Amino acid sequence: MAPATATVALAASRSLSNQDEPQAPEGMTADVARHRADVSTHVAAPATTAAARSNPQTRGITQRRAASVAAMAESVASGPGEANAQAPDRPPLRIEPDERGRFGSYGGRYAPEVLMPALLELEDAWRSAREDHDYRAELDHHLRHYAGRPTPLYHARRLSERLGPRVWIKREDLAHTGSHKINNVLGQCLLARRLGKNRVIAETGAGQHGVATATAAALFGLDCEVYMGAEDVGRQSLNVFRMQMLGARVVPVESSSRTLKDAINEAFRDWVANVETTHYVIGSVVGPHPYPWMVAELQQVIGDEAREQILDYAGRLPDLVVACVGGGSNAIGIFSGFLGLGPRLVGVEAGGLGVHTGSHGAAVSGGTDGVLHGAMTRIMQDPDGLILPAHSISAGLDYPGIGPEHAHLAAQGLAEYVPADDAEALSGFKALAEMEGIIPALEPAHAVGWLMREADAGRLSGLAEVVLLLSGRGDKDVEAVRGYSSTESSGW
């Protein structure tokens, strides 16, 4: 372990400065402006667009905006919420960071000098791997034959009757290890092996990312240590034992709030001390560049599958796509399949005891711009810039920030971010269990609870199709829910 003086909150080094961006209309960042310029180019050259669309290299996780994007101009101009009922003849908008790792005003690489060589090495390795046929083929093989992809898109009939529109649940809870986290860790552990690193470390809150990392490490023969806040060790004891059974060492973190934020800090300290032999498998779209970009691309498979599935089953795009958001890897994965195509995209944050109380994890709804864990994003901080403790009934949303691409989507009006409180999450948990026979993780239960609130207020009327991302299964949360149920009038 690194000495205590090697504290790496990754918020101290602010050497990156904004470079001049191309001129864009007021309220629009340059990347969206450039996208609209791309649209104009394709309108002027339809033959090139058709050729690009037929090229198989424009599909999959490295799909480019070289395909037909002319018809997307109207969708991007009008913003989210105006779904096209016909099958799109264009790919979704792909927002990639600039050369400094920024999504508009957010992102970057605010890191101490000791980590810069490792971050640059990782960026180079990812740029090479994402274009390498052998890497892609091996990852695709493991996603299909080991992780169990594609995961189903399930029509939740009884929940649909309760809410109004047809609700389709993207079942990431059925992926190996019980959540979407396996998509990312398989890609990163293959990358660690490519880099010659024989040890991986990870942080975890709810334990799902820790279990997935321990699983992939066992698969590929890598040593594994997982940092977990002591508070989360207590409320996620089942996942702690699962990690240990898979051969990982779980390190409880006793500092500060003893939750996910502190686990990330300790993992960065470990990486500083062992960077030559160790790869840090960050579990969400947070951290310094290239992590938010890399993790988003590894989770893009969720949205690509969901878009194809809803078109097959419903014959049209959904009106609404909903996912829970902490750091936001599951949400960015599902959003990536529909961005710019018209559906309204909603990320449901942890409202905790209510945003007005300060006890929450809603960084967009109740936060401000700042630097956390190596990236400029939306965070919970006091007037002096000190990070505030987050609160959520769910360990996976108990984080005082959000991924920088989400902050960018919110700023551009390309996605919305709304809170759902602890009580609404419990209501969503109970409803999905009793109506569909699916016990969800408490994280996506926030999205179910928000949908119920919107339906009760009549705000889902007129919608035909809704896609809900179920990012993980809830066996890890049964004891916690039972504890809450013993003190609340839950009916259980």
Tab-separated table of C-alpha atoms in Angstrom:
chain	number	residue	atom	x	y	z
A	1	MET	CA	0.000	0.000	0.000
A	2	ALA	CA	1.082	3.583	-0.572
A	3	PRO	CA	1.989	5.735	2.436
A	4	ALA	CA	-0.666	8.021	3.811
A	5	THR	CA	1.047	11.028	2.256
A	6	ALA	CA	0.255	9.647	-1.216
A	7	THR	CA	-3.358	10.726	-0.942
A	8	VAL	CA	-4.962	10.552	-4.356
A	9	ALA	CA	-8.359	12.208	-4.396
A	10	LEU	CA	-7.390	13.237	-7.946
A	11	ALA	CA	-8.775	16.708	-7.425
A	12	ALA	CA	-5.600	18.635	-6.702
A	13	SER	CA	-3.906	18.825	-10.096
A	14	ARG	CA	-5.734	21.350	-12.271
A	15	SER	CA	-3.096	21.720	-14.978
A	16	LEU	CA	-5.518	21.095	-17.848
A	17	SER	CA	-6.911	24.251	-19.392
A	18	ASN	CA	-9.696	24.795	-21.871
A	19	GLN	CA	-8.555	25.198	-25.430
A	20	ASP	CA	-10.472	27.246	-27.956
A	21	GLU	CA	-13.436	25.322	-29.316
A	22	PRO	CA	-15.118	25.933	-32.665
A	23	GLN	CA	-17.849	28.532	-32.455
A	24	ALA	CA	-21.224	27.066	-31.541
A	25	PRO	CA	-24.662	28.610	-31.072
A	26	GLU	CA	-25.453	29.792	-27.559
A	27	GLY	CA	-26.210	26.899	-25.207
A	28	MET	CA	-24.699	24.263	-27.511
A	29	THR	CA	-21.255	22.739	-27.040
A	30	ALA	CA	-18.873	22.345	-29.924
A	31	ASP	CA	-19.207	18.553	-30.190
A	32	VAL	CA	-22.947	18.838	-30.848
A	33	ALA	CA	-22.283	21.717	-33.246
A	34	ARG	CA	-19.713	19.591	-35.063
A	35	HIS	CA	-22.234	16.756	-35.221
A	36	ARG	CA	-24.711	19.044	-36.950
A	37	ALA	CA	-21.954	20.055	-39.343
A	38	ASP	CA	-21.408	16.354	-40.022
A	39	VAL	CA	-25.104	16.104	-40.796
A	40	SER	CA	-24.820	18.854	-43.389
A	41	THR	CA	-21.890	17.076	-45.001
A	42	HIS	CA	-23.871	13.851	-45.314
A	43	VAL	CA	-26.886	15.654	-46.700
A	44	ALA	CA	-24.634	16.930	-49.456
A	45	ALA	CA	-23.133	13.495	-50.113
A	46	PRO	CA	-25.835	10.823	-49.902
A	47	ALA	CA	-23.819	8.301	-51.887
A	48	THR	CA	-21.042	8.410	-49.293
A	49	THR	CA	-23.619	8.017	-46.533
A	50	ALA	CA	-25.121	4.931	-48.164
A	51	ALA	CA	-21.691	3.401	-48.610
A	52	ALA	CA	-20.833	4.033	-44.976
A	53	ARG	CA	-24.106	2.472	-43.857
A	54	SER	CA	-23.333	-0.719	-45.751
A	55	ASN	CA	-19.832	-0.985	-44.255
A	56	PRO	CA	-19.858	-3.532	-41.381
A	57	GLN	CA	-17.032	-1.609	-39.692
A	58	THR	CA	-19.553	1.114	-38.785
A	59	ARG	CA	-21.452	-1.321	-36.539
A	60	GLY	CA	-20.723	-2.633	-33.044
A	61	ILE	CA	-18.905	-1.064	-30.136
A	62	THR	CA	-16.699	1.111	-32.357
A	63	GLN	CA	-19.585	2.287	-34.522
A	64	ARG	CA	-18.821	5.676	-35.957
A	65	ARG	CA	-20.958	8.551	-37.033
A	66	ALA	CA	-19.858	7.770	-40.601
A	67	ALA	CA	-23.173	6.020	-41.209
A	68	SER	CA	-26.270	7.796	-42.413
A	69	VAL	CA	-26.856	10.721	-40.047
A	70	ALA	CA	-28.698	13.133	-42.312
A	71	ALA	CA	-32.099	12.376	-40.810
A	72	MET	CA	-30.676	12.794	-37.303
A	73	ALA	CA	-30.425	16.556	-37.716
A	74	GLU	CA	-34.078	17.025	-36.879
A	75	SER	CA	-33.825	14.738	-33.828
A	76	VAL	CA	-30.769	16.532	-32.438
A	77	ALA	CA	-32.311	19.931	-33.140
A	78	SER	CA	-35.594	19.084	-31.461
A	79	GLY	CA	-33.996	17.421	-28.430
A	80	PRO	CA	-35.170	14.352	-26.531
A	81	GLY	CA	-38.746	13.258	-26.148
A	82	GLU	CA	-39.966	13.188	-29.750
A	83	ALA	CA	-39.629	9.531	-30.640
A	84	ASN	CA	-39.694	8.383	-34.217
A	85	ALA	CA	-42.335	5.659	-34.514
A	86	GLN	CA	-40.550	4.218	-37.550
A	87	ALA	CA	-37.358	2.209	-37.573
A	88	PRO	CA	-34.437	4.676	-37.781
A	89	ASP	CA	-32.339	4.717	-40.934
A	90	ARG	CA	-29.404	6.121	-39.004
A	91	PRO	CA	-27.248	5.174	-36.013
A	92	PRO	CA	-27.519	6.932	-32.658
A	93	LEU	CA	-25.385	9.940	-31.864
A	94	ARG	CA	-22.006	8.891	-30.462
A	95	ILE	CA	-20.421	11.561	-28.274
A	96	GLU	CA	-16.704	10.944	-27.874
A	97	PRO	CA	-14.300	13.001	-25.740
A	98	ASP	CA	-11.854	15.397	-27.341
A	99	GLU	CA	-8.096	14.915	-27.231
A	100	ARG	CA	-8.024	16.132	-23.618
A	101	GLY	CA	-10.668	13.638	-22.560
A	102	ARG	CA	-13.426	16.228	-22.243
A	103	PHE	CA	-17.110	15.989	-23.024
A	104	GLY	CA	-17.744	19.683	-23.586
A	105	SER	CA	-16.919	21.327	-20.253
A	106	TYR	CA	-16.712	18.047	-18.338
A	107	GLY	CA	-14.190	15.244	-17.967
A	108	GLY	CA	-10.446	15.668	-18.357
A	109	ARG	CA	-7.513	14.108	-16.558
A	110	TYR	CA	-6.986	15.798	-13.169
A	111	ALA	CA	-4.360	13.399	-11.880
A	112	PRO	CA	-1.045	13.511	-10.005
A	113	GLU	CA	2.082	13.224	-12.097
A	114	VAL	CA	2.830	9.738	-10.765
A	115	LEU	CA	-0.309	8.399	-12.475
A	116	MET	CA	-0.013	10.243	-15.778
A	117	PRO	CA	2.226	7.618	-17.484
A	118	ALA	CA	-0.218	4.840	-16.535
A	119	LEU	CA	-3.229	6.830	-17.764
A	120	LEU	CA	-1.499	7.637	-21.067
A	121	GLU	CA	-0.448	3.988	-21.443
A	122	LEU	CA	-4.031	2.915	-20.795
A	123	GLU	CA	-5.410	5.369	-23.347
A	124	ASP	CA	-2.974	4.142	-26.002
A	125	ALA	CA	-3.801	0.521	-25.179
A	126	TRP	CA	-7.537	1.138	-25.391
A	127	ARG	CA	-7.275	3.005	-28.703
A	128	SER	CA	-5.327	0.070	-30.095
A	129	ALA	CA	-7.511	-2.667	-28.603
A	130	ARG	CA	-10.864	-1.187	-29.649
A	131	GLU	CA	-9.737	-1.362	-33.281
A	132	ASP	CA	-8.040	-4.764	-32.999
A	133	HIS	CA	-10.007	-7.633	-34.523
A	134	ASP	CA	-8.508	-10.282	-32.228
A	135	TYR	CA	-9.321	-8.307	-29.060
A	136	ARG	CA	-12.858	-7.623	-30.246
A	137	ALA	CA	-13.384	-11.252	-31.236
A	138	GLU	CA	-12.197	-12.541	-27.857
A	139	LEU	CA	-14.330	-10.023	-25.954
A	140	ASP	CA	-17.386	-10.808	-28.080
A	141	HIS	CA	-16.838	-14.533	-27.493
A	142	HIS	CA	-16.767	-14.080	-23.726
A	143	LEU	CA	-19.764	-11.736	-23.741
A	144	ARG	CA	-21.836	-14.288	-25.632
A	145	HIS	CA	-20.648	-17.618	-24.269
A	146	TYR	CA	-19.583	-16.640	-20.733
A	147	ALA	CA	-21.623	-13.571	-19.769
A	148	GLY	CA	-24.765	-14.765	-21.526
A	149	ARG	CA	-25.376	-11.955	-24.000
A	150	PRO	CA	-27.636	-10.824	-25.468
A	151	THR	CA	-29.779	-10.313	-22.384
A	152	PRO	CA	-33.565	-10.386	-22.934
A	153	LEU	CA	-35.893	-7.440	-23.426
A	154	TYR	CA	-38.955	-8.545	-21.489
A	155	HIS	CA	-42.505	-7.189	-21.840
A	156	ALA	CA	-43.653	-6.608	-18.245
A	157	ARG	CA	-47.390	-7.002	-18.757
A	158	ARG	CA	-48.644	-6.488	-15.205
A	159	LEU	CA	-46.335	-3.532	-14.599
A	160	SER	CA	-47.542	-2.117	-17.916
A	161	GLU	CA	-51.133	-2.344	-16.699
A	162	ARG	CA	-50.120	-0.432	-13.566
A	163	LEU	CA	-48.246	2.319	-15.418
A	164	GLY	CA	-50.189	2.727	-18.673
A	165	PRO	CA	-47.692	2.387	-21.536
A	166	ARG	CA	-46.135	-0.942	-22.501
A	167	VAL	CA	-43.040	-1.400	-20.367
A	168	TRP	CA	-40.092	-3.377	-21.706
A	169	ILE	CA	-37.421	-4.387	-19.182
A	170	LYS	CA	-33.845	-4.838	-20.368
A	171	ARG	CA	-32.762	-7.747	-18.160
A	172	GLU	CA	-29.128	-7.087	-17.223
A	173	ASP	CA	-29.935	-8.921	-13.984
A	174	LEU	CA	-29.766	-12.122	-16.060
A	175	ALA	CA	-26.165	-11.537	-17.175
A	176	HIS	CA	-23.514	-13.679	-15.466
A	177	THR	CA	-22.830	-12.400	-11.908
A	178	GLY	CA	-26.242	-10.695	-11.850
A	179	SER	CA	-25.611	-7.251	-13.291
A	180	HIS	CA	-24.325	-5.199	-16.210
A	181	LYS	CA	-20.892	-4.918	-14.557
A	182	ILE	CA	-19.594	-8.049	-16.302
A	183	ASN	CA	-19.601	-6.241	-19.681
A	184	ASN	CA	-17.009	-3.745	-18.476
A	185	VAL	CA	-14.785	-6.026	-16.417
A	186	LEU	CA	-14.330	-8.601	-19.169
A	187	GLY	CA	-13.092	-5.864	-21.475
A	188	GLN	CA	-10.809	-4.322	-18.865
A	189	CYS	CA	-9.335	-7.616	-17.641
A	190	LEU	CA	-8.549	-8.575	-21.234
A	191	LEU	CA	-6.886	-5.169	-21.553
A	192	ALA	CA	-4.891	-5.744	-18.346
A	193	ARG	CA	-3.612	-9.006	-19.775
A	194	ARG	CA	-2.729	-7.191	-22.999
A	195	LEU	CA	-0.731	-4.681	-20.922
A	196	GLY	CA	1.126	-7.460	-19.109
A	197	LYS	CA	-0.422	-6.611	-15.721
A	198	ASN	CA	-0.939	-9.686	-13.527
A	199	ARG	CA	-2.921	-7.974	-10.767
A	200	VAL	CA	-6.199	-6.065	-10.850
A	201	ILE	CA	-7.836	-3.924	-8.199
A	202	ALA	CA	-11.348	-2.534	-8.046
A	203	GLU	CA	-13.668	-0.472	-5.899
A	204	THR	CA	-17.210	-1.521	-5.146
A	205	GLY	CA	-20.262	-0.126	-3.401
A	206	ALA	CA	-23.130	-2.556	-3.814
A	207	GLY	CA	-20.636	-5.353	-4.422
A	208	GLN	CA	-21.771	-6.094	-7.968
A	209	HIS	CA	-18.674	-4.597	-9.585
A	210	GLY	CA	-16.457	-6.325	-7.052
A	211	VAL	CA	-18.086	-9.684	-7.767
A	212	ALA	CA	-17.767	-9.138	-11.513
A	213	THR	CA	-14.095	-8.141	-11.225
A	214	ALA	CA	-13.321	-11.139	-9.011
A	215	THR	CA	-15.109	-13.345	-11.530
A	216	ALA	CA	-13.129	-12.067	-14.509
A	217	ALA	CA	-9.880	-12.229	-12.530
A	218	ALA	CA	-10.563	-15.892	-11.764
A	219	LEU	CA	-11.358	-16.527	-15.428
A	220	PHE	CA	-8.125	-14.963	-16.670
A	221	GLY	CA	-5.838	-16.014	-13.805
A	222	LEU	CA	-5.236	-12.554	-12.321
A	223	ASP	CA	-4.660	-11.621	-8.693
A	224	CYS	CA	-7.504	-9.465	-7.392
A	225	GLU	CA	-8.119	-7.066	-4.501
A	226	VAL	CA	-11.374	-5.174	-4.025
A	227	TYR	CA	-11.760	-2.042	-1.904
A	228	MET	CA	-15.131	-1.615	-0.243
A	229	GLY	CA	-16.360	0.946	2.274
A	230	ALA	CA	-16.845	-0.597	5.713
A	231	GLU	CA	-20.451	0.623	5.731
A	232	ASP	CA	-21.081	-1.272	2.497
A	233	VAL	CA	-19.264	-4.385	3.758
A	234	GLY	CA	-21.879	-4.572	6.474
A	235	ARG	CA	-24.951	-4.078	4.287
A	236	GLN	CA	-23.674	-6.205	1.384
A	237	SER	CA	-22.245	-9.177	3.277
A	238	LEU	CA	-23.489	-11.695	0.699
A	239	ASN	CA	-21.468	-10.099	-2.086
A	240	VAL	CA	-18.434	-9.867	0.208
A	241	PHE	CA	-18.522	-13.630	0.656
A	242	ARG	CA	-19.078	-14.154	-3.075
A	243	MET	CA	-15.913	-12.164	-3.836
A	244	GLN	CA	-13.952	-14.167	-1.300
A	245	MET	CA	-15.210	-17.455	-2.757
A	246	LEU	CA	-13.962	-16.276	-6.171
A	247	GLY	CA	-10.464	-15.812	-4.750
A	248	ALA	CA	-10.431	-12.045	-4.255
A	249	ARG	CA	-9.215	-10.227	-1.161
A	250	VAL	CA	-11.785	-7.717	0.111
A	251	VAL	CA	-10.299	-4.674	1.869
A	252	PRO	CA	-12.746	-2.755	4.124
A	253	VAL	CA	-12.205	1.016	4.013
A	254	GLU	CA	-12.743	2.765	7.360
A	255	SER	CA	-11.953	6.352	6.342
A	256	SER	CA	-14.399	9.254	5.993
A	257	SER	CA	-17.962	8.130	5.160
A	258	ARG	CA	-16.831	4.484	4.752
A	259	THR	CA	-18.701	4.138	1.441
A	260	LEU	CA	-18.018	4.048	-2.313
A	261	LYS	CA	-16.230	7.407	-2.566
A	262	ASP	CA	-13.698	6.289	0.033
A	263	ALA	CA	-13.227	2.891	-1.626
A	264	ILE	CA	-12.290	4.693	-4.863
A	265	ASN	CA	-9.785	6.869	-2.989
A	266	GLU	CA	-8.094	3.802	-1.494
A	267	ALA	CA	-8.004	2.011	-4.838
A	268	PHE	CA	-6.246	5.005	-6.402
A	269	ARG	CA	-3.702	4.979	-3.563
A	270	ASP	CA	-3.012	1.309	-4.237
A	271	TRP	CA	-2.607	2.000	-7.952
A	272	VAL	CA	-0.061	4.754	-7.264
A	273	ALA	CA	2.025	2.317	-5.216
A	274	ASN	CA	1.753	-0.639	-7.610
A	275	VAL	CA	1.232	0.889	-11.034
A	276	GLU	CA	3.868	-1.250	-12.775
A	277	THR	CA	2.108	-4.550	-12.058
A	278	THR	CA	-1.492	-3.496	-11.429
A	279	HIS	CA	-4.455	-2.366	-13.504
A	280	TYR	CA	-7.263	-0.484	-11.772
A	281	VAL	CA	-10.613	-1.755	-13.074
A	282	ILE	CA	-12.853	1.263	-12.443
A	283	GLY	CA	-16.459	0.130	-12.366
A	284	SER	CA	-18.311	3.154	-13.691
A	285	VAL	CA	-18.027	6.039	-16.149
A	286	VAL	CA	-16.077	8.092	-13.604
A	287	GLY	CA	-12.437	8.912	-12.996
A	288	PRO	CA	-9.788	10.503	-15.195
A	289	HIS	CA	-9.671	10.012	-18.965
A	290	PRO	CA	-9.754	7.438	-20.560
A	291	TYR	CA	-11.949	5.648	-18.000
A	292	PRO	CA	-15.314	7.386	-18.639
A	293	TRP	CA	-14.927	6.872	-22.392
A	294	MET	CA	-13.613	3.308	-22.170
A	295	VAL	CA	-16.239	2.079	-19.700
A	296	ALA	CA	-19.014	3.744	-21.737
A	297	GLU	CA	-17.917	1.937	-24.883
A	298	LEU	CA	-17.735	-1.391	-23.064
A	299	GLN	CA	-21.306	-0.862	-21.811
A	300	GLN	CA	-22.572	0.297	-25.225
A	301	VAL	CA	-23.593	-3.290	-25.951
A	302	ILE	CA	-26.645	-2.780	-23.682
A	303	GLY	CA	-28.079	0.023	-25.794
A	304	ASP	CA	-27.210	-1.583	-29.111
A	305	GLU	CA	-29.050	-4.743	-28.104
A	306	ALA	CA	-32.029	-2.898	-26.634
A	307	ARG	CA	-32.530	-0.795	-29.760
A	308	GLU	CA	-32.533	-3.832	-32.035
A	309	GLN	CA	-34.835	-5.724	-29.669
A	310	ILE	CA	-37.463	-3.002	-29.300
A	311	LEU	CA	-37.541	-2.537	-33.061
A	312	ASP	CA	-38.057	-6.280	-33.483
A	313	TYR	CA	-40.764	-6.549	-30.830
A	314	ALA	CA	-42.607	-3.216	-31.080
A	315	GLY	CA	-41.697	-2.181	-34.616
A	316	ARG	CA	-40.692	1.281	-33.422
A	317	LEU	CA	-38.459	3.176	-31.023
A	318	PRO	CA	-39.633	3.758	-27.452
A	319	ASP	CA	-41.017	7.068	-26.251
A	320	LEU	CA	-39.028	6.872	-23.016
A	321	VAL	CA	-35.836	5.143	-21.853
A	322	VAL	CA	-35.247	5.048	-18.077
A	323	ALA	CA	-32.294	3.903	-15.961
A	324	CYS	CA	-30.940	4.540	-12.486
A	325	VAL	CA	-27.821	6.696	-12.187
A	326	GLY	CA	-25.024	6.721	-9.641
A	327	GLY	CA	-21.736	7.012	-11.485
A	328	GLY	CA	-23.855	5.984	-14.438
A	329	SER	CA	-22.316	3.128	-16.456
A	330	ASN	CA	-25.587	1.243	-16.871
A	331	ALA	CA	-27.439	4.406	-17.877
A	332	ILE	CA	-24.812	5.535	-20.387
A	333	GLY	CA	-24.904	2.027	-21.835
A	334	ILE	CA	-28.652	2.060	-22.496
A	335	PHE	CA	-28.733	5.748	-23.510
A	336	SER	CA	-26.056	5.111	-26.147
A	337	GLY	CA	-28.488	3.025	-28.162
A	338	PHE	CA	-31.052	5.810	-28.473
A	339	LEU	CA	-29.200	9.121	-28.174
A	340	GLY	CA	-30.271	11.588	-30.837
A	341	LEU	CA	-32.959	9.297	-32.254
A	342	GLY	CA	-35.875	10.919	-30.435
A	343	PRO	CA	-36.719	8.935	-27.276
A	344	ARG	CA	-36.730	10.851	-24.014
A	345	LEU	CA	-33.778	9.677	-21.897
A	346	VAL	CA	-34.190	9.852	-18.113
A	347	GLY	CA	-31.595	8.999	-15.481
A	348	VAL	CA	-33.022	8.480	-11.989
A	349	GLU	CA	-30.694	9.596	-9.212
A	350	ALA	CA	-30.723	8.660	-5.527
A	351	GLY	CA	-33.026	11.156	-3.841
A	352	GLY	CA	-32.219	9.649	-0.429
A	353	LEU	CA	-34.251	11.343	2.279
A	354	GLY	CA	-35.126	14.125	-0.165
A	355	VAL	CA	-32.854	16.473	-2.109
A	356	HIS	CA	-34.000	19.359	0.104
A	357	THR	CA	-32.565	17.573	3.177
A	358	GLY	CA	-29.017	17.304	1.822
A	359	SER	CA	-29.075	13.554	2.526
A	360	HIS	CA	-29.093	12.210	-1.025
A	361	GLY	CA	-26.892	11.131	-3.937
A	362	ALA	CA	-28.408	13.327	-6.666
A	363	ALA	CA	-25.364	15.098	-8.112
A	364	VAL	CA	-27.195	16.610	-11.094
A	365	SER	CA	-30.401	17.519	-9.285
A	366	GLY	CA	-28.692	18.809	-6.153
A	367	GLY	CA	-25.019	19.357	-6.981
A	368	THR	CA	-22.657	21.805	-8.643
A	369	ASP	CA	-19.690	21.636	-11.026
A	370	GLY	CA	-16.426	20.461	-9.501
A	371	VAL	CA	-13.610	17.915	-9.649
A	372	LEU	CA	-13.975	14.454	-8.148
A	373	HIS	CA	-11.769	11.410	-8.703
A	374	GLY	CA	-9.895	12.933	-11.601
A	375	ALA	CA	-12.693	14.486	-13.663
A	376	MET	CA	-14.662	17.717	-13.839
A	377	THR	CA	-18.319	16.825	-13.407
A	378	ARG	CA	-21.402	17.468	-11.270
A	379	ILE	CA	-20.663	16.729	-7.616
A	380	MET	CA	-21.986	17.262	-4.100
A	381	GLN	CA	-19.741	19.805	-2.370
A	382	ASP	CA	-19.925	22.556	0.219
A	383	PRO	CA	-19.115	26.236	-0.506
A	384	ASP	CA	-15.450	25.544	0.269
A	385	GLY	CA	-15.271	22.731	-2.299
A	386	LEU	CA	-15.189	19.900	0.255
A	387	ILE	CA	-17.012	16.757	-0.856
A	388	LEU	CA	-20.267	16.175	0.993
A	389	PRO	CA	-21.332	12.693	2.097
A	390	ALA	CA	-23.931	11.041	-0.108
A	391	HIS	CA	-26.849	9.013	1.178
A	392	SER	CA	-28.946	6.336	-0.485
A	393	ILE	CA	-30.771	3.233	0.597
A	394	SER	CA	-28.791	1.547	-2.216
A	395	ALA	CA	-25.040	1.140	-1.804
A	396	GLY	CA	-24.458	1.445	-5.556
A	397	LEU	CA	-25.977	4.942	-5.774
A	398	ASP	CA	-24.315	6.200	-2.579
A	399	TYR	CA	-21.831	8.361	-4.509
A	400	PRO	CA	-21.457	12.182	-4.455
A	401	GLY	CA	-20.889	12.585	-8.187
A	402	ILE	CA	-21.859	11.446	-11.657
A	403	GLY	CA	-19.901	10.488	-14.768
A	404	PRO	CA	-18.744	13.477	-16.862
A	405	GLU	CA	-20.572	12.347	-19.999
A	406	HIS	CA	-23.820	12.394	-18.019
A	407	ALA	CA	-23.015	15.916	-16.808
A	408	HIS	CA	-22.509	16.887	-20.439
A	409	LEU	CA	-25.755	15.268	-21.591
A	410	ALA	CA	-27.617	17.113	-18.835
A	411	ALA	CA	-26.028	20.449	-19.748
A	412	GLN	CA	-26.916	19.983	-23.408
A	413	GLY	CA	-30.489	18.887	-22.745
A	414	LEU	CA	-29.857	15.524	-24.385
A	415	ALA	CA	-30.923	13.615	-21.262
A	416	GLU	CA	-32.798	14.426	-18.054
A	417	TYR	CA	-31.825	13.576	-14.486
A	418	VAL	CA	-34.426	13.317	-11.745
A	419	PRO	CA	-34.384	12.087	-8.130
A	420	ALA	CA	-36.342	9.247	-6.546
A	421	ASP	CA	-36.161	8.970	-2.780
A	422	ASP	CA	-35.594	5.929	-0.573
A	423	ALA	CA	-39.303	5.323	-0.026
A	424	GLU	CA	-39.986	5.396	-3.766
A	425	ALA	CA	-37.145	2.931	-4.348
A	426	LEU	CA	-38.679	0.547	-1.808
A	427	SER	CA	-42.056	0.931	-3.514
A	428	GLY	CA	-40.465	0.111	-6.865
A	429	PHE	CA	-38.681	-2.893	-5.365
A	430	LYS	CA	-41.935	-4.228	-3.925
A	431	ALA	CA	-43.951	-3.567	-7.086
A	432	LEU	CA	-41.578	-5.357	-9.448
A	433	ALA	CA	-41.297	-8.322	-7.107
A	434	GLU	CA	-45.046	-8.707	-6.626
A	435	MET	CA	-46.199	-7.830	-10.162
A	436	GLU	CA	-43.531	-9.540	-12.282
A	437	GLY	CA	-41.827	-12.043	-9.995
A	438	ILE	CA	-38.533	-10.175	-10.426
A	439	ILE	CA	-36.588	-9.077	-7.346
A	440	PRO	CA	-34.568	-6.063	-8.524
A	441	ALA	CA	-31.492	-4.507	-7.022
A	442	LEU	CA	-32.314	-1.403	-5.013
A	443	GLU	CA	-30.441	0.710	-7.581
A	444	PRO	CA	-32.827	0.123	-10.545
A	445	ALA	CA	-35.754	0.021	-8.094
A	446	HIS	CA	-35.325	3.812	-8.024
A	447	ALA	CA	-36.228	3.911	-11.723
A	448	VAL	CA	-39.306	1.739	-11.121
A	449	GLY	CA	-40.359	3.993	-8.238
A	450	TRP	CA	-39.973	7.105	-10.398
A	451	LEU	CA	-42.113	5.560	-13.147
A	452	MET	CA	-44.813	4.798	-10.586
A	453	ARG	CA	-44.742	8.378	-9.347
A	454	GLU	CA	-44.993	9.725	-12.891
A	455	ALA	CA	-47.866	7.372	-13.725
A	456	ASP	CA	-49.782	8.387	-10.597
A	457	ALA	CA	-49.381	12.038	-11.608
A	458	GLY	CA	-50.684	11.319	-15.111
A	459	ARG	CA	-47.373	12.195	-16.737
A	460	LEU	CA	-47.031	8.906	-18.636
A	461	SER	CA	-50.348	9.300	-20.436
A	462	GLY	CA	-49.956	9.347	-24.197
A	463	LEU	CA	-46.799	7.224	-24.147
A	464	ALA	CA	-46.869	3.928	-25.999
A	465	GLU	CA	-43.550	2.212	-25.301
A	466	VAL	CA	-41.120	2.530	-22.378
A	467	VAL	CA	-37.751	0.776	-22.009
A	468	LEU	CA	-36.632	0.296	-18.397
A	469	LEU	CA	-33.111	-0.886	-17.649
A	470	LEU	CA	-32.911	-3.419	-14.829
A	471	SER	CA	-29.191	-3.158	-14.122
A	472	GLY	CA	-28.972	-5.874	-11.487
A	473	ARG	CA	-30.760	-8.475	-9.416
A	474	GLY	CA	-31.754	-7.942	-5.821
A	475	ASP	CA	-30.614	-10.961	-3.841
A	476	LYS	CA	-27.819	-8.766	-2.423
A	477	ASP	CA	-30.430	-6.361	-1.012
A	478	VAL	CA	-32.905	-8.790	0.560
A	479	GLU	CA	-31.504	-8.413	4.082
A	480	ALA	CA	-31.417	-4.618	3.808
A	481	VAL	CA	-34.995	-4.495	2.537
A	482	ARG	CA	-36.106	-6.847	5.297
A	483	GLY	CA	-34.514	-4.494	7.802
A	484	TYR	CA	-36.351	-1.494	6.388
A	485	SER	CA	-39.576	-3.472	6.121
A	486	SER	CA	-39.473	-4.296	9.832
A	487	THR	CA	-39.638	-0.597	10.660
A	488	GLU	CA	-41.874	0.571	7.816
A	489	SER	CA	-45.440	-0.286	6.876
A	490	SER	CA	-44.361	-2.095	3.723
A	491	GLY	CA	-46.959	-4.856	3.865
A	492	TRP	CA	-44.237	-7.542	4.127
